[in-house]
Short mmCIF file of C-alpha atoms in Angstrom, two decimals:
data_model
loop_
_atom_site.label_atom_id
_atom_site.label_comp_id
_atom_site.label_asym_id
_atom_site.label_seq_id
_atom_site.Cartn_x
_atom_site.Cartn_y
_atom_site.Cartn_z
CA MET A 1 57.53 -2.74 22.96
CA ARG A 2 54.48 -0.77 24.10
CA ARG A 3 54.96 2.34 22.16
CA SER A 4 56.06 0.18 18.62
CA LEU A 5 53.93 -2.57 17.76
CA ALA A 6 55.48 -2.57 14.95
CA SER A 7 58.66 -3.19 16.07
CA ALA A 8 60.70 -5.97 13.86
CA ALA A 9 61.08 -7.25 17.46
CA LEU A 10 57.48 -7.83 18.37
CA LEU A 11 56.63 -8.71 14.83
CA LEU A 12 59.32 -11.77 15.11
CA PRO A 13 56.80 -13.80 18.06
CA LEU A 14 53.78 -12.27 15.83
CA ALA A 15 55.18 -14.50 13.13
CA LEU A 16 55.30 -17.38 14.93
CA LEU A 17 52.44 -17.00 17.00
CA LEU A 18 49.79 -18.44 14.75
CA THR A 19 46.94 -20.01 17.24
CA ALA A 20 44.46 -22.80 16.95
CA CYS A 21 42.70 -20.22 14.70
CA GLY A 22 45.29 -20.35 11.98
CA GLY A 23 45.05 -18.62 8.46
CA ALA A 24 45.96 -19.75 5.45
CA SER A 25 49.44 -19.62 4.58
CA SER A 26 52.06 -21.60 1.99
CA ALA A 27 54.41 -20.96 5.41
CA SER A 28 56.70 -24.00 5.75
CA THR A 29 56.52 -26.60 8.16
CA GLY A 30 59.42 -27.59 11.86
CA THR A 31 59.25 -31.34 12.52
CA ASP A 32 60.24 -31.54 16.17
CA GLY A 33 62.84 -34.44 16.79
CA GLY A 34 62.25 -36.08 20.22
CA THR A 35 58.94 -38.12 21.18
CA ASP A 36 57.13 -37.99 24.74
CA GLY A 37 56.11 -41.54 26.24
CA LYS A 38 56.98 -45.02 25.05
CA GLY A 39 55.84 -47.85 23.69
CA SER A 40 55.38 -49.32 19.93
CA VAL A 41 52.68 -46.84 18.87
CA THR A 42 54.24 -43.30 17.81
CA LEU A 43 51.60 -41.17 17.41
CA ASN A 44 51.64 -38.20 15.52
CA VAL A 45 50.56 -34.85 16.57
CA GLY A 46 50.00 -31.86 14.90
CA ASP A 47 50.54 -28.41 17.04
CA GLN A 48 50.95 -24.90 16.85
CA LYS A 49 52.72 -22.94 18.38
CA GLY A 50 51.47 -22.48 22.10
CA GLY A 51 49.30 -25.16 21.21
CA SER A 52 48.55 -28.46 22.52
CA GLU A 53 51.68 -29.20 23.76
CA ALA A 54 52.81 -26.20 26.21
CA ILE A 55 49.16 -26.61 27.64
CA LEU A 56 49.77 -30.77 27.82
CA ARG A 57 53.09 -29.91 29.33
CA ALA A 58 52.37 -27.22 31.95
CA ALA A 59 49.85 -29.21 33.13
CA GLY A 60 51.55 -32.51 33.41
CA GLU A 61 49.54 -34.72 31.11
CA LEU A 62 52.77 -36.04 29.23
CA ASP A 63 53.24 -38.07 32.37
CA HIS A 64 53.27 -41.56 31.68
CA LEU A 65 52.02 -41.76 27.89
CA ASN A 66 51.78 -45.80 26.86
CA TYR A 67 52.22 -44.46 23.60
CA LYS A 68 54.70 -42.59 21.61
CA ILE A 69 54.32 -38.82 20.79
CA LYS A 70 55.70 -37.24 17.66
CA TRP A 71 54.58 -33.52 17.66
CA SER A 72 55.36 -31.35 14.83
CA THR A 73 54.78 -27.62 14.62
CA PHE A 74 53.14 -26.36 11.79
CA THR A 75 52.15 -22.12 11.22
CA SER A 76 48.93 -22.58 11.61
CA GLY A 77 45.55 -24.33 10.56
CA PRO A 78 45.21 -25.33 6.85
CA PRO A 79 48.87 -26.63 6.01
CA LEU A 80 48.19 -28.83 9.04
CA LEU A 81 45.32 -29.87 7.44
CA GLU A 82 47.47 -30.45 4.42
CA ALA A 83 49.38 -32.72 6.48
CA VAL A 84 45.94 -34.98 8.11
CA ASN A 85 45.42 -35.18 4.42
CA ALA A 86 48.61 -36.62 3.40
CA LYS A 87 48.77 -38.74 6.50
CA ALA A 88 51.32 -37.66 7.69
CA VAL A 89 49.61 -35.69 10.59
CA ASP A 90 47.74 -38.85 12.84
CA VAL A 91 45.69 -35.51 14.81
CA GLY A 92 46.14 -31.92 15.23
CA GLY A 93 44.25 -28.71 16.27
CA VAL A 94 42.81 -26.34 14.16
CA GLY A 95 40.04 -23.66 14.65
CA ASN A 96 36.85 -23.59 13.06
CA THR A 97 37.35 -22.48 9.29
CA PRO A 98 40.20 -24.24 8.51
CA PRO A 99 37.87 -28.43 8.07
CA VAL A 100 35.84 -26.33 6.25
CA PHE A 101 38.14 -25.20 3.54
CA ALA A 102 39.55 -28.62 3.67
CA ALA A 103 36.01 -30.38 3.19
CA GLY A 104 35.98 -28.62 0.19
CA ALA A 105 39.15 -29.33 -1.67
CA GLY A 106 37.84 -32.84 -0.77
CA SER A 107 39.97 -33.72 2.11
CA GLY A 108 40.94 -36.50 3.94
CA ILE A 109 40.11 -35.38 7.16
CA SER A 110 37.72 -36.13 10.67
CA VAL A 111 36.10 -33.65 13.13
CA VAL A 112 37.23 -36.17 16.51
CA ALA A 113 37.00 -33.83 19.39
CA ALA A 114 35.67 -29.81 19.88
CA TRP A 115 36.00 -26.96 22.92
CA HIS A 116 33.66 -24.45 22.72
CA GLY A 117 34.44 -20.72 24.16
CA THR A 118 33.16 -17.26 23.87
CA SER A 119 34.26 -15.51 20.86
CA LYS A 120 35.53 -12.12 22.62
CA GLY A 121 38.66 -12.22 21.44
CA ASP A 122 37.72 -12.30 18.02
CA THR A 123 37.66 -9.20 16.63
CA ILE A 124 37.35 -6.50 14.18
CA LEU A 125 39.63 -3.74 15.12
CA VAL A 126 40.18 -0.29 14.05
CA PRO A 127 42.57 3.25 15.61
CA ASN A 128 42.21 4.31 17.73
CA GLY A 129 41.29 7.62 16.23
CA SER A 130 39.09 5.66 13.49
CA LYS A 131 35.59 7.83 13.17
CA PHE A 132 34.10 4.39 13.27
CA THR A 133 31.86 3.62 16.27
CA GLN A 134 30.05 0.82 13.95
CA THR A 135 30.38 -1.68 11.50
CA SER A 136 28.33 -1.24 9.12
CA GLN A 137 30.53 2.23 8.40
CA LEU A 138 32.77 -0.21 7.27
CA LYS A 139 31.40 -0.04 3.49
CA GLY A 140 34.17 0.84 0.90
CA ARG A 141 36.91 0.70 3.55
CA SER A 142 40.05 -1.20 3.50
CA VAL A 143 39.82 -5.04 6.25
CA ALA A 144 43.12 -7.07 6.63
CA VAL A 145 42.31 -10.21 7.29
CA ALA A 146 44.22 -13.48 6.66
CA GLN A 147 42.36 -15.52 3.51
CA GLY A 148 40.89 -18.93 5.07
CA SER A 149 41.05 -18.19 8.82
CA SER A 150 38.25 -18.08 11.75
CA ALA A 151 38.60 -14.17 11.91
CA HIS A 152 37.95 -14.51 7.34
CA TYR A 153 34.14 -16.32 8.93
CA GLN A 154 33.55 -14.13 11.66
CA LEU A 155 34.52 -10.55 9.37
CA VAL A 156 31.69 -12.12 7.18
CA ALA A 157 29.15 -12.94 9.67
CA SER A 158 29.72 -9.46 10.92
CA LEU A 159 29.61 -7.57 7.64
CA LYS A 160 25.90 -9.98 7.28
CA ALA A 161 25.15 -8.87 10.28
CA ALA A 162 25.37 -4.95 9.82
CA GLY A 163 24.03 -5.64 7.10
CA LEU A 164 26.59 -5.88 4.52
CA SER A 165 28.81 -8.70 1.87
CA LEU A 166 31.85 -9.11 1.55
CA SER A 167 31.57 -7.20 -1.87
CA ASP A 168 30.59 -3.67 0.46
CA VAL A 169 34.57 -3.48 1.83
CA LYS A 170 37.75 -3.60 0.36
CA VAL A 171 39.46 -6.77 1.88
CA LYS A 172 43.08 -7.07 2.08
CA TYR A 173 44.38 -10.91 2.25
CA LEU A 174 47.28 -10.88 5.02
CA GLN A 175 49.02 -12.85 7.14
CA PRO A 176 49.06 -11.33 10.90
CA ALA A 177 52.34 -10.40 10.29
CA ASP A 178 52.01 -8.12 7.60
CA ALA A 179 48.34 -7.13 8.99
CA LEU A 180 49.56 -5.87 11.60
CA ALA A 181 52.26 -3.33 10.22
CA ALA A 182 49.28 -2.12 7.64
CA PHE A 183 47.06 -1.40 10.70
CA THR A 184 49.35 0.53 13.22
CA SER A 185 51.06 2.31 10.05
CA GLY A 186 46.99 3.22 8.74
CA LYS A 187 47.15 1.35 5.51
CA VAL A 188 44.10 -0.55 6.24
CA ASP A 189 40.87 1.16 8.00
CA ALA A 190 40.02 -2.41 9.91
CA TRP A 191 41.53 -5.45 11.30
CA ALA A 192 39.92 -8.92 11.44
CA VAL A 193 41.61 -11.06 14.00
CA TRP A 194 41.69 -13.15 17.16
CA ASP A 195 43.28 -13.15 20.23
CA PRO A 196 46.64 -13.46 20.94
CA TYR A 197 46.80 -10.80 18.41
CA THR A 198 43.77 -8.80 19.36
CA SER A 199 44.97 -8.79 23.09
CA GLN A 200 48.12 -7.44 22.00
CA VAL A 201 46.79 -4.87 20.13
CA LEU A 202 44.08 -3.57 22.79
CA GLN A 203 47.37 -3.40 25.21
CA ALA A 204 49.90 -1.52 23.61
CA LYS A 205 46.77 0.43 23.18
CA GLN A 206 47.48 0.82 19.01
CA GLY A 207 43.48 0.08 18.41
CA ARG A 208 40.20 -0.51 19.37
CA VAL A 209 37.41 -3.27 18.93
CA LEU A 210 34.57 -2.12 16.81
CA THR A 211 33.08 -5.76 17.52
CA THR A 212 33.79 -9.19 18.45
CA GLY A 213 32.04 -12.38 17.04
CA ASP A 214 30.25 -13.15 20.35
CA GLY A 215 26.94 -14.24 19.19
CA ILE A 216 27.87 -14.16 15.89
CA THR A 217 30.70 -17.22 15.22
CA ASN A 218 30.38 -20.19 16.86
CA GLY A 219 33.35 -20.24 18.80
CA LEU A 220 34.45 -24.05 17.97
CA THR A 221 37.80 -25.45 18.06
CA PHE A 222 38.34 -28.75 16.62
CA GLN A 223 41.23 -31.62 17.17
CA VAL A 224 40.92 -33.43 13.27
CA ALA A 225 42.30 -36.65 12.86
CA ALA A 226 43.85 -38.57 9.66
CA PRO A 227 40.76 -41.27 8.66
CA ALA A 228 43.57 -43.73 8.06
CA ALA A 229 44.76 -43.33 12.05
CA LEU A 230 41.13 -43.98 12.64
CA LYS A 231 41.37 -47.43 11.44
CA ASP A 232 43.90 -48.60 12.17
CA ALA A 233 42.81 -49.75 16.38
CA LYS A 234 46.52 -49.23 18.19
CA LYS A 235 46.57 -45.34 16.96
CA ALA A 236 42.66 -44.47 17.37
CA ALA A 237 43.20 -46.01 21.02
CA ALA A 238 46.07 -43.44 21.18
CA ILE A 239 44.07 -40.84 19.86
CA LYS A 240 41.09 -41.68 22.82
CA ASP A 241 43.85 -41.25 24.97
CA TYR A 242 45.27 -38.03 23.78
CA LEU A 243 42.15 -36.14 23.74
CA ASP A 244 41.48 -36.84 27.09
CA ARG A 245 44.37 -35.70 28.34
CA LEU A 246 43.95 -32.30 25.84
CA ARG A 247 40.32 -32.17 27.98
CA ARG A 248 41.38 -32.08 31.46
CA ALA A 249 44.11 -30.04 30.26
CA THR A 250 42.57 -27.11 29.16
CA ALA A 251 40.12 -27.63 32.16
CA TRP A 252 43.06 -26.96 34.19
CA VAL A 253 43.75 -23.59 31.86
CA TYR A 254 40.26 -22.30 34.21
CA ASP A 255 42.36 -22.62 37.92
CA HIS A 256 45.81 -21.76 36.49
CA GLN A 257 45.55 -18.73 34.09
CA GLU A 258 48.17 -16.95 35.67
CA GLU A 259 50.00 -19.97 35.55
CA TRP A 260 49.74 -21.03 31.84
CA ALA A 261 50.03 -17.25 30.89
CA LYS A 262 53.90 -17.78 32.45
CA VAL A 263 54.12 -20.81 30.35
CA TRP A 264 52.76 -19.40 27.09
CA ALA A 265 54.61 -16.29 27.30
CA LYS A 266 57.66 -17.78 27.27
CA ASP A 267 56.94 -20.22 24.45
CA THR A 268 55.83 -18.33 21.90
CA ARG A 269 57.45 -14.91 23.47
CA LEU A 270 54.50 -12.62 23.89
CA PRO A 271 54.78 -10.43 26.64
CA TYR A 272 53.22 -11.99 30.02
CA GLU A 273 50.88 -8.94 30.45
CA VAL A 274 49.69 -9.80 26.40
CA ALA A 275 49.40 -13.78 26.92
CA LEU A 276 47.73 -13.57 30.44
CA ALA A 277 44.71 -11.05 28.99
CA SER A 278 44.65 -13.91 26.02
CA VAL A 279 44.34 -16.24 29.07
CA ARG A 280 41.26 -14.19 30.39
CA ARG A 281 39.57 -13.12 27.68
CA THR A 282 39.93 -16.10 25.50
CA ASN A 283 41.50 -19.57 26.76
CA ALA A 284 40.22 -19.86 30.30
CA THR A 285 36.34 -20.15 28.80
CA ARG A 286 36.66 -23.10 26.48
CA VAL A 287 34.73 -26.30 27.32
CA ALA A 288 35.18 -29.95 25.79
CA VAL A 289 31.94 -30.75 24.09
CA ALA A 290 30.31 -33.45 21.86
CA VAL A 291 31.22 -33.30 17.94
CA ASP A 292 27.55 -33.46 18.22
CA GLN A 293 24.79 -32.45 15.32
CA PRO A 294 24.07 -28.90 16.44
CA LEU A 295 27.94 -28.72 16.40
CA ILE A 296 27.92 -29.91 12.89
CA ALA A 297 24.70 -28.04 11.69
CA SER A 298 26.77 -24.80 12.62
CA GLU A 299 29.65 -25.28 10.55
CA GLN A 300 27.57 -26.39 7.70
CA LYS A 301 27.17 -22.37 8.48
CA ILE A 302 30.31 -21.24 7.71
CA ALA A 303 30.47 -23.58 5.02
CA ASP A 304 27.39 -22.58 2.68
CA ALA A 305 28.48 -18.84 3.24
CA PHE A 306 32.04 -19.66 1.48
CA THR A 307 30.62 -21.50 -1.01
CA GLU A 308 27.39 -18.73 -1.49
CA LEU A 309 31.25 -16.53 -1.93
CA LYS A 310 32.34 -18.86 -4.44
CA LEU A 311 35.23 -19.03 -2.44
CA ILE A 312 35.14 -22.92 -1.50
CA PRO A 313 34.68 -24.81 -5.43
CA ARG A 314 32.03 -26.89 -4.19
CA LYS A 315 29.04 -27.63 -1.96
CA VAL A 316 30.11 -29.34 1.28
CA ASP A 317 28.62 -31.74 3.54
CA PHE A 318 30.53 -31.28 6.61
CA GLY A 319 28.52 -34.34 8.45
CA GLU A 320 30.86 -36.13 6.07
CA PHE A 321 34.05 -35.11 7.44
CA VAL A 322 32.96 -36.05 11.76
CA ASP A 323 33.80 -38.55 13.34
CA ARG A 324 31.51 -39.15 16.83
CA ARG A 325 32.87 -42.01 18.40
CA TYR A 326 35.20 -40.24 21.33
CA ASN A 327 31.78 -38.37 22.15
CA GLY A 328 31.15 -40.30 25.61
CA ASN A 329 29.70 -38.06 27.74
CA LEU A 330 30.46 -34.74 26.97
CA PRO A 331 27.68 -32.06 27.22
CA ALA A 332 26.41 -31.24 24.07
CA SER A 333 27.45 -27.80 22.09
CA THR A 334 24.76 -25.93 22.63
CA SER A 335 24.77 -26.45 26.22
CA ALA A 336 28.28 -24.78 26.49
CA PRO A 337 28.65 -21.70 28.17
CA HIS A 338 27.91 -18.85 25.47
CA ALA A 339 27.01 -21.18 22.95
CA SER A 340 26.23 -20.06 20.00
CA SER A 341 25.15 -20.94 16.54
#
């Protein structure tokens, strides 16, 4: 497996695993038949492989629910948000960029919770034999990235920091499994991607990091709810309890990194060493923060960047797509470790 990242056996888990950062995808969704909990209220939760359900179950936070959770698994953030807009999902987790594209499309979504971590797992990778040592050298070169993903914005921001624009490189819009194949076969010069793909390439010694998103992107992930669910008093109460449990489970990871990596590896079929590297680099850094004005301003920068590139059809006021009712006593988004704009 370490000798050949592009093998069919490895491409399968890569195709299945799209983290909360997920990219644009037209892939179909799968709905699990079972439910957790009991009671008259059913909360329809959108998830991604190895995501919220896995971490909640590992942390023991799905016990003693007085409402039911019906899980639906999506390949990535954009189709999950399409389901939120269609009222098929009440709440679900995504990265920092899919909500911007959903807002640009005028979708019915509300960001209700946020986590902040480092962006060290968000990288631009180059092959080991590449002569490139800085981002500015990518001018005129081909870069693979998943359209609409957090890596898409990371690429835009990293190029800008190096004095370049998106038009200065040859962008190849590829989903991770296809991008991996293109990267390892030398068909692209670089790959903008997120963990666990970063850890997968590094652990297999198939590439190295040219630059990371640390200090460049905001390191945010979100839970996004359907406005209709928030207007339903019983579902709104269930969402509050669900978010409280998810915050505790995320904090649990910090002191149980090896235990969580074992669960995550089993759930995603990734090698344990890759899962553990990703947990240590990315997952264990996440801290729950308030959905506040600095957070809105940070997301507004992403929206404005994509509007300027004409990848979003209209001006977006991101503040119209948040709901702060679940902030409680959470720290400000700017006070979290490694906070960035």
